[in-house]
Coordinates of C-alpha atoms and ligand atoms in Angstrom, one line a residue:
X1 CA 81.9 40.7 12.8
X2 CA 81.1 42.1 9.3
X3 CA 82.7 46.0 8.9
X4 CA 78.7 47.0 9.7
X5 CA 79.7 46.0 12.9
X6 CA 77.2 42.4 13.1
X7 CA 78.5 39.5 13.9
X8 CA 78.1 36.7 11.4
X9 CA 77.0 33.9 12.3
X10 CA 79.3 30.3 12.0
X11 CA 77.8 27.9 9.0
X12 CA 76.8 24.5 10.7
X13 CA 77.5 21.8 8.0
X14 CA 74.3 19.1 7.6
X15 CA 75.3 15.9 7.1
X16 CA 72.4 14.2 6.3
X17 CA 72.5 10.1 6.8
X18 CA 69.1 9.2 5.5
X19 CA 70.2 6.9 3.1
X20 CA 72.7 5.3 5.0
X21 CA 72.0 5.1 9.4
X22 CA 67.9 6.5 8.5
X23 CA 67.8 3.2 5.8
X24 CA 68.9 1.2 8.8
X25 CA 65.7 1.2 9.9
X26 CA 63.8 -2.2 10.0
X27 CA 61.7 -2.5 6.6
X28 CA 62.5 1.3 5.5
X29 CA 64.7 -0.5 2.4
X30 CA 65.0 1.8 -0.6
X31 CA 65.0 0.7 -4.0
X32 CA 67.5 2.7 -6.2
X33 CA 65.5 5.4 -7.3
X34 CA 63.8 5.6 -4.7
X35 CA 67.4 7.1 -3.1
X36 CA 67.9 9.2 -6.0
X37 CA 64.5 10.9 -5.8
X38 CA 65.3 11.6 -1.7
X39 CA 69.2 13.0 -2.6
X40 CA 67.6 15.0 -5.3
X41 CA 65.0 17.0 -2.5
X42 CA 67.9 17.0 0.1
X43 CA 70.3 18.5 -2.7
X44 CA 67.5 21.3 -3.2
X45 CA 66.7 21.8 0.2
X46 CA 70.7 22.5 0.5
X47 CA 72.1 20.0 2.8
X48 CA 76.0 19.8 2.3
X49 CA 76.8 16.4 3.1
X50 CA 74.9 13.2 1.4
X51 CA 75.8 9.8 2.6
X52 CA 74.5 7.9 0.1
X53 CA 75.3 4.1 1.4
X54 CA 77.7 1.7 2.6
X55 CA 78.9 1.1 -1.0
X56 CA 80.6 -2.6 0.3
X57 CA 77.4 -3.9 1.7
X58 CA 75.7 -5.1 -1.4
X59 CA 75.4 -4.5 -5.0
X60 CA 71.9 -2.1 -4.5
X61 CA 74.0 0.3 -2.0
X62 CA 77.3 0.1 -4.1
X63 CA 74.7 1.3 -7.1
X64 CA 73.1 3.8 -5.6
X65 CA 76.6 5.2 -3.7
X66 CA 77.8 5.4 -7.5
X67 CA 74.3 6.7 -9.4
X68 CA 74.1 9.6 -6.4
X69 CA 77.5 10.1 -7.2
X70 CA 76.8 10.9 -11.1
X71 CA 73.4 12.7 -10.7
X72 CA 74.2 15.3 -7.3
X73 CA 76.4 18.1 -8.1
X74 CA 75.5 20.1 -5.3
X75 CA 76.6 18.0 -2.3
X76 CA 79.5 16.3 -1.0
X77 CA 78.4 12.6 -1.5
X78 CA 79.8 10.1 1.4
X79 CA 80.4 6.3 1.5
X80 CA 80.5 4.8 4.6
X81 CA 83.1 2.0 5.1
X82 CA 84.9 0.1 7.8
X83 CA 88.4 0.7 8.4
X84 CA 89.6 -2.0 5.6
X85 CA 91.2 -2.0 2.2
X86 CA 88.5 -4.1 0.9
X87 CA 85.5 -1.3 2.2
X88 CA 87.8 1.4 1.2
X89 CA 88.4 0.1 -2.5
X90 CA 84.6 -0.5 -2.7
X91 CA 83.8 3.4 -1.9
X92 CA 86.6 4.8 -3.7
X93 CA 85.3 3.2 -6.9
X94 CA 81.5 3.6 -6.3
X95 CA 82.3 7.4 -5.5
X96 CA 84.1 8.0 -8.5
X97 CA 82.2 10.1 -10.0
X98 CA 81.4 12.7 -7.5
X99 CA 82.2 16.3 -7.5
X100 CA 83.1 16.4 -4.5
X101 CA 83.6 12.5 -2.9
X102 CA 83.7 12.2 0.7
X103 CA 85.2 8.6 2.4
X104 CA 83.7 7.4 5.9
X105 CA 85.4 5.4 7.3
X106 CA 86.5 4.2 11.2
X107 CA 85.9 1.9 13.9
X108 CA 85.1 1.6 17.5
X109 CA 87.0 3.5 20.5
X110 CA 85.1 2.5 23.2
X111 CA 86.8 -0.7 25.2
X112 CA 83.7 -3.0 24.9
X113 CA 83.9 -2.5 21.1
X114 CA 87.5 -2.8 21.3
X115 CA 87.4 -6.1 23.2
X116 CA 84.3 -7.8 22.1
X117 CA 83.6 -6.5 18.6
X118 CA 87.1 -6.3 16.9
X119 CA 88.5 -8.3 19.3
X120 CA 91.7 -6.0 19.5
X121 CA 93.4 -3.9 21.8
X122 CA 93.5 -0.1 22.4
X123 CA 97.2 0.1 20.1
X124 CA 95.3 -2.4 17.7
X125 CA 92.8 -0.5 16.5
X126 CA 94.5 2.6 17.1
X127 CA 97.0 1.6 14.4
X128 CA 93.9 0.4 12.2
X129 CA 91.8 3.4 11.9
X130 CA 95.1 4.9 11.2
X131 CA 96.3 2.8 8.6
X132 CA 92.5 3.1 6.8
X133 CA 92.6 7.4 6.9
X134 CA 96.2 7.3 5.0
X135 CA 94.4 4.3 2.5
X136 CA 91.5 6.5 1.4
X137 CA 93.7 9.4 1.5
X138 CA 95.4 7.5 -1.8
X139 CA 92.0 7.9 -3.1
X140 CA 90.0 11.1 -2.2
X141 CA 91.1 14.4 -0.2
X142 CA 88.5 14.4 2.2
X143 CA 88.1 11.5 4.4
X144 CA 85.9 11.1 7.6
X145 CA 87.0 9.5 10.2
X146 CA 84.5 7.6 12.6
X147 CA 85.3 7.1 16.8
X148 CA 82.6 4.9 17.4
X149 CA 80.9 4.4 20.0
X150 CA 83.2 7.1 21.8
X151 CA 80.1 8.3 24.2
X152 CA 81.3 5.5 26.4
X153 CA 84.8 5.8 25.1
X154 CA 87.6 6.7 27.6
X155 CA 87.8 10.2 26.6
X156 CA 92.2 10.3 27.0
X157 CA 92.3 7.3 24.7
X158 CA 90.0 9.2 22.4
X159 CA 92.0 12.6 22.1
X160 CA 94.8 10.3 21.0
X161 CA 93.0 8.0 18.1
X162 CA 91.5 11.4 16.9
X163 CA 95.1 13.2 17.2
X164 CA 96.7 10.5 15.1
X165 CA 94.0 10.0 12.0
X166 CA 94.0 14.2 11.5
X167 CA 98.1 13.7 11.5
X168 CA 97.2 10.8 8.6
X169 CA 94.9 12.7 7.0
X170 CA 91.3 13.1 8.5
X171 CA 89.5 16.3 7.3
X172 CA 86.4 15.5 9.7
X173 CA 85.9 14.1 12.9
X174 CA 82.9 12.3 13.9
X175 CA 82.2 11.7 16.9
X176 CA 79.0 9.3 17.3
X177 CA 77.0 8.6 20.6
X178 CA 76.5 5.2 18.7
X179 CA 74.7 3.3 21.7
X180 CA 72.1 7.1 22.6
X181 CA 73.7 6.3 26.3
X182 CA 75.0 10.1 26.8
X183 CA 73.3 13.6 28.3
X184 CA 73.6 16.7 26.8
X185 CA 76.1 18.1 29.7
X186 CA 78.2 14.9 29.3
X187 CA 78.6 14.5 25.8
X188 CA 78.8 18.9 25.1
X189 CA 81.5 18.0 28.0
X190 CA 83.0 15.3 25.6
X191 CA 83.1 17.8 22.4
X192 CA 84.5 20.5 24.9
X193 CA 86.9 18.1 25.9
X194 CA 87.9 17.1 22.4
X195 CA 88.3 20.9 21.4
X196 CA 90.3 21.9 24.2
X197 CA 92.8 18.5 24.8
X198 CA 93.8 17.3 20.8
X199 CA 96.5 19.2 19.4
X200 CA 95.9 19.8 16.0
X201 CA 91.7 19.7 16.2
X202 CA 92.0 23.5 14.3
X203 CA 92.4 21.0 11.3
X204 CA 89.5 19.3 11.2
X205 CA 85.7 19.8 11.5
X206 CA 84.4 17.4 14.3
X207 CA 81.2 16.2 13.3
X208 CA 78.2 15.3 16.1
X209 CA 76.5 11.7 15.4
X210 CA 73.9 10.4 18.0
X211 CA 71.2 8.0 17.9
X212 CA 68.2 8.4 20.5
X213 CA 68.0 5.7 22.8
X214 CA 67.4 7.7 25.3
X215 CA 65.2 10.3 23.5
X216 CA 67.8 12.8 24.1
X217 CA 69.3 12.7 20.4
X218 CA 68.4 16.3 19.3
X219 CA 69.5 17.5 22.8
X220 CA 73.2 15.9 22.4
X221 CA 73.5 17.3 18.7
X222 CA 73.1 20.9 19.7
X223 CA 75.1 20.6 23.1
X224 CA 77.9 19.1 21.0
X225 CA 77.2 22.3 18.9
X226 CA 77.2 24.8 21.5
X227 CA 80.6 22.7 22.5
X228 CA 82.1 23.7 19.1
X229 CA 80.9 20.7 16.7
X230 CA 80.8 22.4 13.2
X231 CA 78.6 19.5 11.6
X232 CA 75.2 17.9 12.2
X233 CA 74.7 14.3 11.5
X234 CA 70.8 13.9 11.0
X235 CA 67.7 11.8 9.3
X236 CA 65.0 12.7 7.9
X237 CA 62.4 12.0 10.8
X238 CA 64.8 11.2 12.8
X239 CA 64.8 7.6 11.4
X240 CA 67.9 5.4 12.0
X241 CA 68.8 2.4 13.9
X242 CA 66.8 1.3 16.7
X243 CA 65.1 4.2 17.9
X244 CA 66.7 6.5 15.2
X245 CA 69.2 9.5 14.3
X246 CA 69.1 12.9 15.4
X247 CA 66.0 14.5 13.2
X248 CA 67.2 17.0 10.7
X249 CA 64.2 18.9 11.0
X250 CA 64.5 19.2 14.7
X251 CA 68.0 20.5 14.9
X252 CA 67.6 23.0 11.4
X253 CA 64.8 24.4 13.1
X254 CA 66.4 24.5 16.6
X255 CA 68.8 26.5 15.2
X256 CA 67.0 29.1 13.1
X257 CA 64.5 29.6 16.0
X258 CA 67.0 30.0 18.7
X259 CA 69.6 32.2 17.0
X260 CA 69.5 34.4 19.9
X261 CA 71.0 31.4 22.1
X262 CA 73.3 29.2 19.0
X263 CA 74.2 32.4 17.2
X264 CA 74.5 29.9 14.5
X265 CA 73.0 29.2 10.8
X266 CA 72.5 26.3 8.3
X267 CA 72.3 26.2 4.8
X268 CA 69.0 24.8 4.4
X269 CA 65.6 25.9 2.9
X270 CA 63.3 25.2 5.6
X271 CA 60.4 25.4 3.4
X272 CA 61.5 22.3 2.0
X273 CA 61.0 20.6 5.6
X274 CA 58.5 19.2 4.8
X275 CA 57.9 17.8 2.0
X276 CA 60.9 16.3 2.6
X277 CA 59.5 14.6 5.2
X278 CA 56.6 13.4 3.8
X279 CA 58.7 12.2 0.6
X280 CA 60.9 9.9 3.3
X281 CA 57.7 8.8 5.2
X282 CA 55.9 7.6 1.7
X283 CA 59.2 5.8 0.2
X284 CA 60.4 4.1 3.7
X285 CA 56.8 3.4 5.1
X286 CA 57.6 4.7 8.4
X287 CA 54.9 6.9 9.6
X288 CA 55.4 9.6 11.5
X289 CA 54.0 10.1 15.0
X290 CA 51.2 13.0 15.4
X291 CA 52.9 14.7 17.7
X292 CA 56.2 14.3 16.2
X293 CA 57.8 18.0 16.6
X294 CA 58.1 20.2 13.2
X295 CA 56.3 17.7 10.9
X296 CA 54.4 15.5 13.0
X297 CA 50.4 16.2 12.1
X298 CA 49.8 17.9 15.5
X299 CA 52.7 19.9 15.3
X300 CA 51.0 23.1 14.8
X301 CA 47.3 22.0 15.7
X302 CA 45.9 23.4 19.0
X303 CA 43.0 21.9 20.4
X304 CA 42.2 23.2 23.7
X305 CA 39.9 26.0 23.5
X306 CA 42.5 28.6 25.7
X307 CA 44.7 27.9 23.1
X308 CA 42.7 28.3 20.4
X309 CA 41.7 31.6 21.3
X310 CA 44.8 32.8 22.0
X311 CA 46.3 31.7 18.4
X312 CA 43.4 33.3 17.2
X313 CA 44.2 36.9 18.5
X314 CA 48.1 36.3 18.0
X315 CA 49.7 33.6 16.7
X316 CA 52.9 33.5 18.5
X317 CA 51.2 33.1 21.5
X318 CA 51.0 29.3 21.3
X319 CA 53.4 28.7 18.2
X320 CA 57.5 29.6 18.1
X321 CA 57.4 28.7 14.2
X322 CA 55.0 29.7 11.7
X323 CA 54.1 26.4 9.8
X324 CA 54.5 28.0 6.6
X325 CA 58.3 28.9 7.2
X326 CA 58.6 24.9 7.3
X327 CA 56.4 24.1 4.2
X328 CA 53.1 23.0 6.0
X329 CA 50.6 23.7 3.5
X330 CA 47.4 25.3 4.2
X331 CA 44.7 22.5 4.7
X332 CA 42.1 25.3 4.5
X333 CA 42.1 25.1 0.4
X334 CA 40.3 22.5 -0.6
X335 CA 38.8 21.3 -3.9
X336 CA 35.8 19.1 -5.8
X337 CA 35.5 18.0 -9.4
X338 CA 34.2 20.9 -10.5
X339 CA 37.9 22.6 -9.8
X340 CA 39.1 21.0 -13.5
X341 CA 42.4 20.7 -14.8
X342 CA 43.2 24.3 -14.3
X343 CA 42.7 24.6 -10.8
X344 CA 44.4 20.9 -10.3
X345 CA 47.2 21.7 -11.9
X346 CA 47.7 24.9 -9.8
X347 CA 47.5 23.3 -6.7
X348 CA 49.6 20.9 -7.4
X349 CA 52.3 23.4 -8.7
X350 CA 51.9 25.2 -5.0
X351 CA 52.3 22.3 -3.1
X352 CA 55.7 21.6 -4.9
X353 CA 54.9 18.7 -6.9
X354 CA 56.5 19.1 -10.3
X355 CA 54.3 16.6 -12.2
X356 CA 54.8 16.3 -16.2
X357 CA 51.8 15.3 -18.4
X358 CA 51.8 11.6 -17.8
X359 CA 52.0 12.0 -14.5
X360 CA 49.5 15.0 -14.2
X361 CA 46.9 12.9 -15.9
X362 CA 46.7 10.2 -14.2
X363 CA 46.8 11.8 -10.4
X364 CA 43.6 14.0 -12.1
X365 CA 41.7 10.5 -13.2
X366 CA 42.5 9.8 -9.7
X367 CA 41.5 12.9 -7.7
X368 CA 37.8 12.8 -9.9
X369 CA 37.3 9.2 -8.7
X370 CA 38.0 10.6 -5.0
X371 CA 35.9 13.8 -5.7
X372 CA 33.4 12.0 -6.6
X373 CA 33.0 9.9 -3.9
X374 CA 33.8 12.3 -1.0
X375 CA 32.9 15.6 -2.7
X376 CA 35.8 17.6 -0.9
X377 CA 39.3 17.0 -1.6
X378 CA 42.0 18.8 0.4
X379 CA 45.5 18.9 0.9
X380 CA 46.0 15.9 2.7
X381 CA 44.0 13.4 0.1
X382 CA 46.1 15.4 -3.0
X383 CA 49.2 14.1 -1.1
X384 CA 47.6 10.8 -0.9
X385 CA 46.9 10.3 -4.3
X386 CA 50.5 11.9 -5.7
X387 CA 51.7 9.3 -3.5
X388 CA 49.7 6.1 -5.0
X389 CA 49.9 7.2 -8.3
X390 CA 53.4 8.6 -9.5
X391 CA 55.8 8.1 -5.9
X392 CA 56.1 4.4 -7.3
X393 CA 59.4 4.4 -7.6
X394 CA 59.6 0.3 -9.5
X395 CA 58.8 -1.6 -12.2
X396 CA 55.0 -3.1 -11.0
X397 CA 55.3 -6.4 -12.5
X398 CA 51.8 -7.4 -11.0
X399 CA 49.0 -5.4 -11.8
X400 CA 45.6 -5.5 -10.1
X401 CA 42.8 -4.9 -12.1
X402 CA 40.1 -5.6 -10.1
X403 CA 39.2 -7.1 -5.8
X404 CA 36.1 -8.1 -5.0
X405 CA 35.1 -9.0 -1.2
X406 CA 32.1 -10.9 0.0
X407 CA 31.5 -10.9 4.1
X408 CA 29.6 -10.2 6.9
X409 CA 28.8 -11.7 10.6
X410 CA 27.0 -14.6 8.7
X411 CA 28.9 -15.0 5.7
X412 CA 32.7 -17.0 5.3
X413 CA 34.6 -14.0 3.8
X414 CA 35.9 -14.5 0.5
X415 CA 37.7 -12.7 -2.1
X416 CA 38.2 -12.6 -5.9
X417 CA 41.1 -10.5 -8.0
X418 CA 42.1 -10.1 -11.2
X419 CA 45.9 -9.6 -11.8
X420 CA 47.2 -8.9 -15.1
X421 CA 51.1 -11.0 -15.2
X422 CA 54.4 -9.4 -16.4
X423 CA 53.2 -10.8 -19.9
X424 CA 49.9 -8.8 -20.1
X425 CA 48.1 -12.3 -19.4
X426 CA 45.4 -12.3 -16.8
X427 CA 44.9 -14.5 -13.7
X428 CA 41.1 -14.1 -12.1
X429 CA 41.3 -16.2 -8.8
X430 CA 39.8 -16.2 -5.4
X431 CA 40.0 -17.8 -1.3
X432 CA 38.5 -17.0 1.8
X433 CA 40.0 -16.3 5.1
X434 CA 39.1 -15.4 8.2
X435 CA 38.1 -11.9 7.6
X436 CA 38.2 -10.0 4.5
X437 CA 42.0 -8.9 4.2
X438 CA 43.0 -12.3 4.7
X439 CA 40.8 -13.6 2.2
X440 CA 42.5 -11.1 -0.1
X441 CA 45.8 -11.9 0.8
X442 CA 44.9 -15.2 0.2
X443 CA 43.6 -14.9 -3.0
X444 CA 46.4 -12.8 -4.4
X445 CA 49.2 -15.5 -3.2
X446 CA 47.4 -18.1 -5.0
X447 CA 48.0 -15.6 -8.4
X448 CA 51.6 -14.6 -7.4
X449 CA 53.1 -17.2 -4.9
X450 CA 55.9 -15.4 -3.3
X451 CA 56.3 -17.0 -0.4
X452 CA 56.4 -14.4 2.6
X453 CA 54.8 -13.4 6.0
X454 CA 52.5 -10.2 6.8
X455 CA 54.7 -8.6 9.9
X456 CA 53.1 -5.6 10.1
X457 CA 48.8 -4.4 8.8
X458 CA 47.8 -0.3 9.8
X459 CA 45.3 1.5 8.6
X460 CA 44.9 5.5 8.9
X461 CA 42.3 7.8 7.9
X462 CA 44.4 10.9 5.7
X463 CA 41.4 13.6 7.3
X464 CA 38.5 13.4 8.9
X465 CA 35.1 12.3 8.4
X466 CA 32.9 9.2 7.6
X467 CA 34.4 9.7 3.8
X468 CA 37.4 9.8 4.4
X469 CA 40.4 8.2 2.3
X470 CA 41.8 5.3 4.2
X471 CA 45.7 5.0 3.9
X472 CA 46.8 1.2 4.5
X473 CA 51.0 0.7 5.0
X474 CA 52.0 -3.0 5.2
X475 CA 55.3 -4.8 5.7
X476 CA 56.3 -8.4 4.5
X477 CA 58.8 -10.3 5.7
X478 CA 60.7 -12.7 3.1
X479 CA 63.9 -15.0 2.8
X480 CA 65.9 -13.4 0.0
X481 CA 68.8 -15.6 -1.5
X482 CA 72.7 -14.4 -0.9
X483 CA 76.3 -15.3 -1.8
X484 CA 77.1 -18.8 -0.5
X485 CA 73.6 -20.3 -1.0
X486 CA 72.7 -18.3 2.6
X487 CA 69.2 -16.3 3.2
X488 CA 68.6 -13.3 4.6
X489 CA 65.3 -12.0 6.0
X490 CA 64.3 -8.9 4.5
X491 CA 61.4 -6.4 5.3
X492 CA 59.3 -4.6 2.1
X493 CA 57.0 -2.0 3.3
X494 CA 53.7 -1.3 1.1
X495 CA 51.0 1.5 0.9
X496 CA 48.3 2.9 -0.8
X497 CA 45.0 4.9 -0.1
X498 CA 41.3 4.7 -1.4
X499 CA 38.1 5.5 -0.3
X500 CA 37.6 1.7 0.6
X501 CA 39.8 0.5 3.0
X502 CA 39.5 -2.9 1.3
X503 CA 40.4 -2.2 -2.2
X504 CA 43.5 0.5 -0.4
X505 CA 44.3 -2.9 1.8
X506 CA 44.9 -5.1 -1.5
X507 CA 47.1 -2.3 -3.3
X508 CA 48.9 -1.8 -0.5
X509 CA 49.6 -5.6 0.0
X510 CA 50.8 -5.4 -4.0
X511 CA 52.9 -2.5 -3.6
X512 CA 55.0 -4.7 -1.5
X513 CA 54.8 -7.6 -3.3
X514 CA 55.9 -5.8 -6.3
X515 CA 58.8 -4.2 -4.7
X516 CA 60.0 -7.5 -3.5
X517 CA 60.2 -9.0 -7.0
X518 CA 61.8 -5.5 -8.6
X519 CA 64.6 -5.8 -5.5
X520 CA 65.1 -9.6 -6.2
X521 CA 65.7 -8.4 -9.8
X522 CA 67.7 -5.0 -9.3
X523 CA 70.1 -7.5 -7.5
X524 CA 70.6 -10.2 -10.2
X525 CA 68.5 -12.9 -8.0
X526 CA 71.6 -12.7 -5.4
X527 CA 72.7 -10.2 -2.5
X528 CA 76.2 -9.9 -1.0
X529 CA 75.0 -10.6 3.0
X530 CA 75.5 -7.3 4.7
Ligands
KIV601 O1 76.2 5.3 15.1 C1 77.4 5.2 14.6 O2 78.4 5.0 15.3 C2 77.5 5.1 13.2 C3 78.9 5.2 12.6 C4 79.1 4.2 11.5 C5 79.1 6.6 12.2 O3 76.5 5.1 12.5
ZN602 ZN1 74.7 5.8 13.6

């Protein structure tokens, strides 16, 4: 209670593990600026707690630990390590310079980790995860300490690994669903539990952690909340290993809408929802679903007539948030080439984009090609185009100047391009294939000839109508060298959007391409194997 006589609300920290569990994600791989441009949103939209890697897993995540480190002043900045000297050193030193540095580190509680994975006993890895809190501790105050898997854990054995790292040190708990196997009554039961039975919990935050195996990830979160959890362990989307994290967006809003029942608050700007989300989506290539709540396209569209009407006469009558409170912006304004610079420019500026003059200039040669062709632009096809043209977060070493298709039911497709090299030379080549992508595809490997496999080919229209732009993601598989003359498969994802789905298909296919040879490069030719 304030001396007004209202009670004040408890601050739920969000720990947000986008970079780290969300990157996880099959072909979601972030180059380094790419991770800098997502801490910098997440630092604005105020999330307190930024895992930025798994600093020991290669040279690209030690780098962008240490770069998120220097550049985020705002947020505690976390690397995520196993419970080993060799991890720990790695973190300490890619976390140097951060404000505030935060070391993650832990292993498994639950006996089939303990037999199978580490191959241990109980006492084993008891006296591990101990001896890796009072190790970081040498290094940095705060140290996380991970009970993995402890959703299937034995929940005595657990109150005494968590007992024993807060005596060595631990300033947070986590305690991860890691397998999504748990309901919300049994693991809130399991963070009740925790609360009520370890001795000295009043000296450490426990943290919430679950993955959504069984869709119930959100669900868990906030139980373990209501259960007296004091931080949220989230993605963006709700990305993450296999099928993904908690979603950040679900449990911010879940607590801001339902205040009545959590009588709880965050620290984030929900207005920043999403773009975040759409920022995440562009970078990783992982779409999200229409009806994906808070930020999925049909979140707040209502297509049964009933419904409509109702929303018509009052808008809380079908919708519990107000779409603007989250940062949806209104699809309604739209604009043509006759809207200039000025108008451009303004939009722009209200849909958050902070473009300088470079930038500005060439989204608005962009936006008058579109105009032209489809004579309406709206907010959808300005996110589009901001996305192609400056969200390109890597040196494009390939450049494609020009695609041409031939095909038809009578015809043998086939495909010219024109690809100016690293050096400004230019390469004009052409194939066929069995339909005209292919034939693209086909033509551009000739030019480029980085061996890889197409794993994944969508296509999406960004709004409706015969005109509309066309938004293509792709995902190649390739063998990238690592230490000890091994391979490793590794997914790029690719995108871009056009008018014509063919000339969006062959930029999209380059994107990926191109972010293949600027990964190969931003690690020296060589990855440590993860
Ligand atoms: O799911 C999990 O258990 C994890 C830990 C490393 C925190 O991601
Ligand atoms: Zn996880």
């Amino acid at each position: 209670m304030d001396n007004s006589g209202t009670s004040i609300p408890d601050t739920i920290a969000v720990f947000d593990t986008t970079l780290r569990d969300g990157e996880q994600s099959p072909g979601a791989a972030l180059n380094i600026d790419e991770k800098l441009e997502i801490a910098r949103v997440l630092e604005d939209m105020g999330v307190d707690v930024i895992e930025a890697g798994f600093p020991i897993s290669s040279p690209g995540d030690f780098r962008a630990v240490q770069r998120i480190s220097q550049e985020i002043r705002n947020c505690t900045i976390c690397g995520l390590t196993r419970a080993n000297r060799l991890d720990i050193d790695s973190a300490a030193e890619a976390l140097q310079s951060a404000k505030r540095p935060r070391i993650h580190t832990g292993l498994g509680v639950s006996d089939v980790h303990i037999e199978y994975k580490l191959r241990t006993t109980r006492e084993g890895a008891l006296e591990q995860g101990v001896d890796a809190v009072k190790y970081a501790k040498k290094f940095v105050e705060d140290v996380q300490y991970y009970a993995e898997d402890a959703g299937r854990a034995d929940p005595e054995y657990l109150y005494r690994v968590l007992e024993a790292v807060i005596n060595a040190g631990a300033t947070v708990v986590n305690i991860p669903d890691t397998t999504g196997y748990t309901s919300p009554g049994e693991f809130g039961a399991l963070i009740r539990g925790i609360v009520d039975n370890v001795s000295n919990i009043h000296r450490a935050t426990v943290a919430v952690h679950c993955h959504n195996d069984l869709g119930m990830a959100t669900a868990n979160t906030l139980a373990g909340v209501r259960n007296g959890a004091r931080q949220v362990e989230v993605t963006v989307n709700g990305i993450g290993e296999r099928a993904g994290n908690t979603s950040l967006e679900e449990v911010v809003m879940a607590i801001k809408t339902r205040r009545d029942l959590f009588d709880l608050e965050t620290r984030i700007d929900a207005r920043r929802i999403y773009p975040v989300s759409r920022l995440v989506s562009q970078l990783t290539g992982i779409p999200v679903q229409p009806n994906k709540a808070i930020v999925g396209a049909n979140a707040f569209a209502h297509s049964s007539g009933i419904h409509q009407d109702g929303v018509l006469k009052e808008r809380t009558t079908y919708e519990i948030i107000n779409p603007h409170d989250v940062g949806v912006p209104d699809s309604e304004i739209i604009l043509s080439a006759r809207s200039g610079r000025h108008g451009l420019r303004h939009r722009l500026a209200e849909l958050g984009y902070a473009l300088d003059d470079g930038q500005f200039e060439k989204v608005y040669q962009r936006f008058l090609k579109v105009a032209d062709k489809k004579k309406t632009v709206d907010t959808r096809d300005l996110e589009a185009i901001v996305a192609d043209e400056v969200q390109m977060f890597f040196e494009e070493t390939y450049h494609l100047e020009h695609v041409q298709v031939s095909c038809g039911n009578y015809s043998i497709p086939t495909a010219t391009v024109r690809i100016r090299g690293p050096n400004g030379e230019i390469f004009c080549d052409a194939d066929h294939g069995t339909g005209p992508v292919d034939a693209i595809y086909r033509a551009i490997n000739r030019v480029i000839g980085e061996p890889n496999e197409l794993i994944e080919f969508s296509i999406q229209a960004v709004t409706e109508g015969i005109d509309a732009v066309g938004r293509v993601t792709v995902r190649i598989q390739a063998d990238e060298p690592v230490k000890d003359n091994g391979v490793e498969r590794r997914v790029f994802s690719g995108r871009s959007a056009d008018t014509d789905i063919v000339v969006a298909a062959a930029k999209a296919y380059m994107f990926a391409l191109n972010r293949l040879i600027a990964a190969r490069r931003e690690a020296g030719g060589t990855r440590a194997s993860e």
